[in-house]
Coordinates of C-alpha atoms and ligand atoms in Angstrom, one line a residue:
X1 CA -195.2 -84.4 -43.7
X2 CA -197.6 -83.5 -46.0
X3 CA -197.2 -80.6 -48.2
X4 CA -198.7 -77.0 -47.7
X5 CA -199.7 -76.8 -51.4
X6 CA -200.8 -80.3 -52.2
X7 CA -203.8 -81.1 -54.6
X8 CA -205.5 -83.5 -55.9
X9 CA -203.7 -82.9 -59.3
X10 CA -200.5 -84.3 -58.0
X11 CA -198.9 -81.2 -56.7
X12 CA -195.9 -81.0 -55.6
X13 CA -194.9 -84.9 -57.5
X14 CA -196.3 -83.5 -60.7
X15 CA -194.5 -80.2 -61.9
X16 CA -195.1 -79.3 -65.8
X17 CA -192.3 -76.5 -65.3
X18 CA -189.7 -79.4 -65.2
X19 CA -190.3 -79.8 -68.9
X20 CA -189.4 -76.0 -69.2
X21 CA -186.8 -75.6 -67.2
X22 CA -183.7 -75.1 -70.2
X23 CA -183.5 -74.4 -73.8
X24 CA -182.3 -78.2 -74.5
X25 CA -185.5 -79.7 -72.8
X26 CA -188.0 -77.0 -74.6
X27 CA -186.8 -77.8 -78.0
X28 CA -187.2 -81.9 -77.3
X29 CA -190.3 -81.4 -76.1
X30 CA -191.6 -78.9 -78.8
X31 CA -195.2 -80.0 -80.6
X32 CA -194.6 -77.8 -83.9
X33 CA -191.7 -77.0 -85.4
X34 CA -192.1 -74.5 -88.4
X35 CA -189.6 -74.9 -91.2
X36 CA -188.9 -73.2 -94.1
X37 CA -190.2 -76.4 -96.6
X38 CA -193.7 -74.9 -95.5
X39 CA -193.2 -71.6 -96.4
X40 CA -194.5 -70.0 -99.7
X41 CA -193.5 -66.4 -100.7
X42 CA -196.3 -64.3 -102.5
X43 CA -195.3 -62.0 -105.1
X44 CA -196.4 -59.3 -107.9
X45 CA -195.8 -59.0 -111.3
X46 CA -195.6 -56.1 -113.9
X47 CA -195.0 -55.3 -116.7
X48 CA -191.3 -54.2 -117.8
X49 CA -187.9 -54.7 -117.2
X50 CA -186.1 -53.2 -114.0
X51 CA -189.6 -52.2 -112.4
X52 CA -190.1 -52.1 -108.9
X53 CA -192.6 -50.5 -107.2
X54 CA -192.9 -50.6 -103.7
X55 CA -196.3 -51.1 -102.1
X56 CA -197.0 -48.6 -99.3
X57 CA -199.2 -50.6 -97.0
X58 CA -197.1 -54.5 -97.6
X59 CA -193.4 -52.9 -95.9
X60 CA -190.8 -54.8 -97.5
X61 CA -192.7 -56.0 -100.3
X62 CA -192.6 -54.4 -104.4
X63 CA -194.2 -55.0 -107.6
X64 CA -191.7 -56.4 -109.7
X65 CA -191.0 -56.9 -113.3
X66 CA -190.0 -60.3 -114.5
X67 CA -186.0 -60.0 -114.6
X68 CA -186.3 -58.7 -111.2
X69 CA -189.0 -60.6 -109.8
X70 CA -187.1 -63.7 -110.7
X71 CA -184.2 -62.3 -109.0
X72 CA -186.6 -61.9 -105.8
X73 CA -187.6 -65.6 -105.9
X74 CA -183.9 -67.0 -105.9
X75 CA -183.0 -64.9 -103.3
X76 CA -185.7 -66.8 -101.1
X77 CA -185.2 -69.8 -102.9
X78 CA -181.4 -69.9 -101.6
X79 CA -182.5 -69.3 -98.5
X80 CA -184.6 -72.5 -98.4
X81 CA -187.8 -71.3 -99.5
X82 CA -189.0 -73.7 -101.8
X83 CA -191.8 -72.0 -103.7
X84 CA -193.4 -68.5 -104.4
X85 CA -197.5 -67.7 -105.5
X86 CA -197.7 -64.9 -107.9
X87 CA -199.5 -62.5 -108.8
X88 CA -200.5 -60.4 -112.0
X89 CA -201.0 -56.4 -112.1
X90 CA -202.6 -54.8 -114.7
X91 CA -203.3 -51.5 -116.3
X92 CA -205.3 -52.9 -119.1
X93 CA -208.8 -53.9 -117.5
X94 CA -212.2 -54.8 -119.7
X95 CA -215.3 -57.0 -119.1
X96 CA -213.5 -60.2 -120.1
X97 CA -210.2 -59.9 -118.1
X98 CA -208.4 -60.4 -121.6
X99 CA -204.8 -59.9 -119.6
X100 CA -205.2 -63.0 -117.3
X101 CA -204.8 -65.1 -120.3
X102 CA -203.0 -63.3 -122.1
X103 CA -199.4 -65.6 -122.9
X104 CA -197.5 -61.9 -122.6
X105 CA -198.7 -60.7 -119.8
X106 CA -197.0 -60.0 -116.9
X107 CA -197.6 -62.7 -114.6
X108 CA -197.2 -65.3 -117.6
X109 CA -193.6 -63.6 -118.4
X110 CA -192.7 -63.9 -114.8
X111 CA -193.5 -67.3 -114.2
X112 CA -191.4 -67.8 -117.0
X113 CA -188.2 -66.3 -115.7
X114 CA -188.1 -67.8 -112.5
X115 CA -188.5 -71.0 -114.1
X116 CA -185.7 -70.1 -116.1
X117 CA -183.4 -68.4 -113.6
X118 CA -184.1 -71.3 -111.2
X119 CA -186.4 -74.1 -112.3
X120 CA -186.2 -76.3 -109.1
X121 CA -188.3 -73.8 -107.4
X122 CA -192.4 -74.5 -107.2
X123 CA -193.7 -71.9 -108.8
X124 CA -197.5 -71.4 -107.8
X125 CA -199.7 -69.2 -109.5
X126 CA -203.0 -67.1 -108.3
X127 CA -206.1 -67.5 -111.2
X128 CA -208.5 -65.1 -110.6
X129 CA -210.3 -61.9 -112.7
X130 CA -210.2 -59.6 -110.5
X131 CA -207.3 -57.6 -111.0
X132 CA -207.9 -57.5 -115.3
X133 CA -211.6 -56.9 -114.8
X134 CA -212.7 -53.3 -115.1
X135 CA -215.7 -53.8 -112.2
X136 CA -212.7 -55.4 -110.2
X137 CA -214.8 -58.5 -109.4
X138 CA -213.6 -62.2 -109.8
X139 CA -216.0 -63.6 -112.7
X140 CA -218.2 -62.5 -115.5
X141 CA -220.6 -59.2 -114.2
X142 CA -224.3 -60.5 -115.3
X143 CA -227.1 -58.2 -116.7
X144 CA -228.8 -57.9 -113.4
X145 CA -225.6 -56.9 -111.7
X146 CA -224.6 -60.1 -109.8
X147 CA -221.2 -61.6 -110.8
X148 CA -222.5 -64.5 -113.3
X149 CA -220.9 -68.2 -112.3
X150 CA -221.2 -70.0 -115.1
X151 CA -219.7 -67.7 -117.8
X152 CA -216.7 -67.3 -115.2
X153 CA -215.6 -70.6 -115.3
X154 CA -214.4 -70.7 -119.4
X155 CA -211.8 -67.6 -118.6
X156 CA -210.9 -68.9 -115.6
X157 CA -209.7 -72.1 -117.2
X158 CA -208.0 -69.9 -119.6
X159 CA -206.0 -68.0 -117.4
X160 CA -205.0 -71.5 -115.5
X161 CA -204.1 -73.3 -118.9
X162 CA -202.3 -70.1 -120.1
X163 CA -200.1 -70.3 -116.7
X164 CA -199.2 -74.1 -116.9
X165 CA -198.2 -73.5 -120.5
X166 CA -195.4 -70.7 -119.1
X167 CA -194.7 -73.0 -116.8
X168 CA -196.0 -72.9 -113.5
X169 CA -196.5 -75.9 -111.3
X170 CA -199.8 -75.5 -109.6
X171 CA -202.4 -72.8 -110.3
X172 CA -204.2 -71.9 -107.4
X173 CA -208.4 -70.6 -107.6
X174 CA -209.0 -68.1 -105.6
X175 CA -212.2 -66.3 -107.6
X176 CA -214.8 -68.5 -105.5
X177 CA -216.7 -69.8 -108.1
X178 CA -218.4 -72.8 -107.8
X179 CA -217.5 -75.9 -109.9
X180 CA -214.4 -73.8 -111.2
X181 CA -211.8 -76.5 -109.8
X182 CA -213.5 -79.0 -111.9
X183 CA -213.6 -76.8 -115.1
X184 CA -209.6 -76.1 -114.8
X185 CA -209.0 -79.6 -114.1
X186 CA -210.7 -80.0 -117.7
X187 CA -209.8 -77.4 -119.6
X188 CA -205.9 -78.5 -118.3
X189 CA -206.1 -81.9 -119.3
X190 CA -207.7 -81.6 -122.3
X191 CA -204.3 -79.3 -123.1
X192 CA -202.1 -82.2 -122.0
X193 CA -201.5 -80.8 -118.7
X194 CA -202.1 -83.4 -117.0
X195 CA -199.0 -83.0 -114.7
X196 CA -199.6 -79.3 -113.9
X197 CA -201.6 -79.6 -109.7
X198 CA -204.2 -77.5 -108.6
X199 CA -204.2 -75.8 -104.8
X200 CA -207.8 -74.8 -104.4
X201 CA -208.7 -71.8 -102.5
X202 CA -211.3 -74.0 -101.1
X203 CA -211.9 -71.6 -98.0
X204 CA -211.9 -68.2 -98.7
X205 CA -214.1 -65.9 -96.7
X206 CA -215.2 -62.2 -98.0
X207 CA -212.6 -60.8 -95.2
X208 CA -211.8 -57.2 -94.7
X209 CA -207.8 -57.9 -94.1
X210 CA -207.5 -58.6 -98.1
X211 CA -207.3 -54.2 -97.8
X212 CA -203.5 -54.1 -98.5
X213 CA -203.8 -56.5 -101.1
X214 CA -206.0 -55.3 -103.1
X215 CA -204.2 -51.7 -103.0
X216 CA -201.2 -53.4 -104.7
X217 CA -202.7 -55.6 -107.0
X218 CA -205.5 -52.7 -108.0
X219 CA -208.1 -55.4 -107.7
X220 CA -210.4 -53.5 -105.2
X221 CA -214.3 -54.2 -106.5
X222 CA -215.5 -50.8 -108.4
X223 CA -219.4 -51.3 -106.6
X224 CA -220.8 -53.7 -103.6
X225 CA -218.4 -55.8 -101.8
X226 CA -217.3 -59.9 -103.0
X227 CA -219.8 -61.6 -100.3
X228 CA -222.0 -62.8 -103.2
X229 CA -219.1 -65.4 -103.7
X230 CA -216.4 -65.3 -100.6
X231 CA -217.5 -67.1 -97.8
X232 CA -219.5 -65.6 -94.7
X233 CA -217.0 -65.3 -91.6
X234 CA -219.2 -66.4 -89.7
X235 CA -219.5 -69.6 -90.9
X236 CA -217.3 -73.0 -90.5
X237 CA -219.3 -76.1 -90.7
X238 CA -219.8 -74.5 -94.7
X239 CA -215.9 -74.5 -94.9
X240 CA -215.6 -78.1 -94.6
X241 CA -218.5 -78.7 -97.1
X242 CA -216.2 -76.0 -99.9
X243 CA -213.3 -78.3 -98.8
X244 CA -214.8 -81.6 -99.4
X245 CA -216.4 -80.0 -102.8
X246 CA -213.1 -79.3 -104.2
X247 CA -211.5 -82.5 -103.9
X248 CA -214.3 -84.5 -105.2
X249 CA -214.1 -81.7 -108.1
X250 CA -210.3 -82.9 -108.2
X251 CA -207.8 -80.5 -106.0
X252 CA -204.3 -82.2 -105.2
X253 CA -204.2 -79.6 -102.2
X254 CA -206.4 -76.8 -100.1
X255 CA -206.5 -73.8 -98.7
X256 CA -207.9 -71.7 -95.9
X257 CA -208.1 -68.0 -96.1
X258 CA -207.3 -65.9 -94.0
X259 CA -205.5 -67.7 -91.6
X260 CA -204.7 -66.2 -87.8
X261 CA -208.0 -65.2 -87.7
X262 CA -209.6 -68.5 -88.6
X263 CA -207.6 -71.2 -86.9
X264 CA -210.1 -73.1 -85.7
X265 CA -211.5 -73.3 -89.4
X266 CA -207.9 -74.6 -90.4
X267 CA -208.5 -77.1 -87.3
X268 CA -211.8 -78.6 -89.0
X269 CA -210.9 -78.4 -92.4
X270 CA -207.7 -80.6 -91.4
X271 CA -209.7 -83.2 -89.7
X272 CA -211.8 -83.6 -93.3
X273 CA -209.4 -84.0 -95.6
X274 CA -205.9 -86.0 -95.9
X275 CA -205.1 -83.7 -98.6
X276 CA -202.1 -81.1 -98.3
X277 CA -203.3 -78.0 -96.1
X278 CA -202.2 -74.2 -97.4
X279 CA -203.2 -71.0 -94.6
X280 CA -203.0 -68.2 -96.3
X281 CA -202.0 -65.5 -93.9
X282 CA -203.1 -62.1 -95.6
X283 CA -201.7 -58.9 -96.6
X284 CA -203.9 -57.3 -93.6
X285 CA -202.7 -59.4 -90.9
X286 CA -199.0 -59.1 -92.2
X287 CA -199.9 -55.8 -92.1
X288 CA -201.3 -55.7 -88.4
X289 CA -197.8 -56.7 -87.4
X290 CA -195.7 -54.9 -89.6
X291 CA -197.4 -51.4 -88.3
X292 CA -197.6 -52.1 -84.7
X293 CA -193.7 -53.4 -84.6
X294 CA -193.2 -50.0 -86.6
X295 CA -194.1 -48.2 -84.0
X296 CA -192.4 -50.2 -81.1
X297 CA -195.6 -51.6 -80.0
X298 CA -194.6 -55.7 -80.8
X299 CA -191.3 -57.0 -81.5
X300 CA -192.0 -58.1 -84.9
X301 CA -189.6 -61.0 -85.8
X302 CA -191.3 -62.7 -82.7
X303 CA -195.1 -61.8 -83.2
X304 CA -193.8 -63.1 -86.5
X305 CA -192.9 -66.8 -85.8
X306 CA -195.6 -67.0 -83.2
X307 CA -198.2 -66.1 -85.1
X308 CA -196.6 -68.4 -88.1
X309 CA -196.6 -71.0 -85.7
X310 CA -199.6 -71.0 -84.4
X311 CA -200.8 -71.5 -87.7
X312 CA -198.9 -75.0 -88.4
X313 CA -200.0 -76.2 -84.7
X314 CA -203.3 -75.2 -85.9
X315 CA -203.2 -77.9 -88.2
X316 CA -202.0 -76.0 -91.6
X317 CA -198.9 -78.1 -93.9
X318 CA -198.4 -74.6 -95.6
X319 CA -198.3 -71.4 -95.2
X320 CA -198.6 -68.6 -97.7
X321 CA -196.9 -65.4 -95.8
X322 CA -195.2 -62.3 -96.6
X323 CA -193.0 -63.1 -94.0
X324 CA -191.6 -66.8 -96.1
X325 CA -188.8 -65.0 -96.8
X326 CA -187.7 -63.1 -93.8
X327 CA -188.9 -66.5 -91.5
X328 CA -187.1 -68.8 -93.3
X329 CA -183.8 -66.3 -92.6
X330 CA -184.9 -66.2 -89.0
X331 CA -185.4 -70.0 -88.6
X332 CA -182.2 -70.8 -89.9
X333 CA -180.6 -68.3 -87.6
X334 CA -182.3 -70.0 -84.8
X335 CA -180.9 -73.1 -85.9
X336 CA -184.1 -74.9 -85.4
Ligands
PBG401 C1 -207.8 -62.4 -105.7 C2 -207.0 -62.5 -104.4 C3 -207.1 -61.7 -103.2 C4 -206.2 -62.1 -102.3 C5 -205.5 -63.2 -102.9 N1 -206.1 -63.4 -104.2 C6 -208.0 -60.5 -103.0 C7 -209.4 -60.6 -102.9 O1 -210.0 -61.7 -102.9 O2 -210.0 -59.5 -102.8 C8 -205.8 -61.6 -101.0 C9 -204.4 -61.8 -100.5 C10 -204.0 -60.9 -99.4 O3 -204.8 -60.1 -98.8 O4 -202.8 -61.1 -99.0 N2 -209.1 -62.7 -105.7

């Protein structure tokens, strides 16, 4: 007899639940699996020795000193994550962001210690102006009050080369620029360092959950707003073009920023380039989850992984989080 329910989609032979039905059969049938080789921990550096700081709106997260911020990273290094992204934060700001290539400064001494305290770890570094510029914008502020490209690039390359010499392993642009990937490129191998990789920042919109971010790094712009540079949320078809700039311009990997927000930007920008794929998921939307499980409104370890997840299956290799630590933890717990 036939049955009651049947359709034409092969109901009741063809039953997706069956794939569902125990913990064994979900894992084996599981598209993404995030691990913890794809996690990269973001973190801040400041002057000192024993300094932390802890940042109001990024729970869990401090401004650290290099002894300690060392510590930090091979705390999450032992727990299998592989590399951090790090920051500088300054006091000292002028109109040539003389600290962000400054071989003392903080972010040059941290990279430093971690590669002493634990040199296997990838140690990736942010290159930008904004933080040591006194307008808080990412390049060169021109007479008529737009943010000057050209002039940009030169201390931008500084900052990069003064990074590779302390030791880091990839720099990572994130000032928007354009052609600045191909003047760090130069200014590094004209150094001799050739080896050292840049991750591009390739697609990085002007996006209003960079808030908590800038409140720890003190990097907020002083007038207007960075849309003259960051890229228009609206726009995608333009992130594929920035992507396919920077690696003729000579990027060994990419980046899309923010990420939860703009999966279906990670989704294009992976089907134009074979390169390696970093989402950046930002302080805002770390934040987003951090407040709402805070006040028993998500259950924040798994908003965590899904929304982690979600970013892999949307195509990312890497993802920069605040969370690399505490997921990595949580993965291994799972046993997955
Ligand atoms: C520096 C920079 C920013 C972020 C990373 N690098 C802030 C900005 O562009 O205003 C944001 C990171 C985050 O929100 O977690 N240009």
């Amino acid at each position: 007899m036939e049955h009651p329910q049947a359709t034409a989609a092969g109901f009741p032979v063809i039953r997706p639940r069956r794939l569902r039905a125990t913990p064994a059969m979900r894992r084996m049938v599981r598209e993404t699996r995030l691990h913890a080789d794809q996690l990269i921990l973001p973190l801040f550096a400041v002057d000192g020795h024993g300094v932390e700081q802890p940042i109001a709106s990024l729970k869990g997260q401090s401004r650290l000193s290099p002894d300690l911020l060392a510590q930090r990273a091979a705390e999450a290094y032992a727990d299998g994550v592989p590399a951090v992204l790090l920051f500088g934060v300054s006091d000292v700001k002028d109109d040539v962001a003389s600290v962000a290539y400054d071989p003392d400064g903080a972010v040059q001494r941290a990279i430093a210690a971690v590669k002493d305290r634990v040199p296997e770890m990838c140690v990736i570094t942010d290159v930008c102006l904004c933080a040591y510029m006194s307008h808080g914008h990412c390049g060169v502020l021109g007479d008529d009050g737009v943010i000057d490209n050209d002039p940009s690039l030169e201390l931008l390359a500084r900052a990069a080369v003064s990074h590779a010499q302390a030791g880091a392993d990839v720099v990572a642009p994130s000032d928007m620029m354009d052609g600045r990937v191909a003047a760090i490129r130069a200014a590094l191998d004209a150094d001799g360092l050739t080896g050292t990789s840049i991750m591009s920042y390739s697609t990085k919109y002007a996006s209003a959950f960079y808030g908590p971010f800038r409140d720890a790094a003190g990097s907020a712009p002083g007038f207007g707003d960075r849309s003259g540079y960051q890229m228009d949320p609206a726009n995608s078809r333009e992130a594929v073009r920035e992507t396919l700039l920077d690696v003729a311009e000579g990027a060994d990997m990419v980046m899309v920023k923010p990420a939860a927000t703009y999966l279906d930007v990670i989704r294009d920008v992976r089907g134009a380039t074979g390169l390696p794929l970093a989402a950046y998921h930002v302080s805002g939307e770390y934040a987003m989850i951090t407040a709402a499980a805070e006040r028993g409104w998500l259950d924040e370890r798994r908003a965590a992984l899904e929304t982690l997840t979600a970013i892999t299956r949307a195509g990312a290799d890497l993802v920069i989080t605040y969370y690399a630590h505490q997921a990595a933890r949580w993965l291994s717990e799972e046993g997955s």
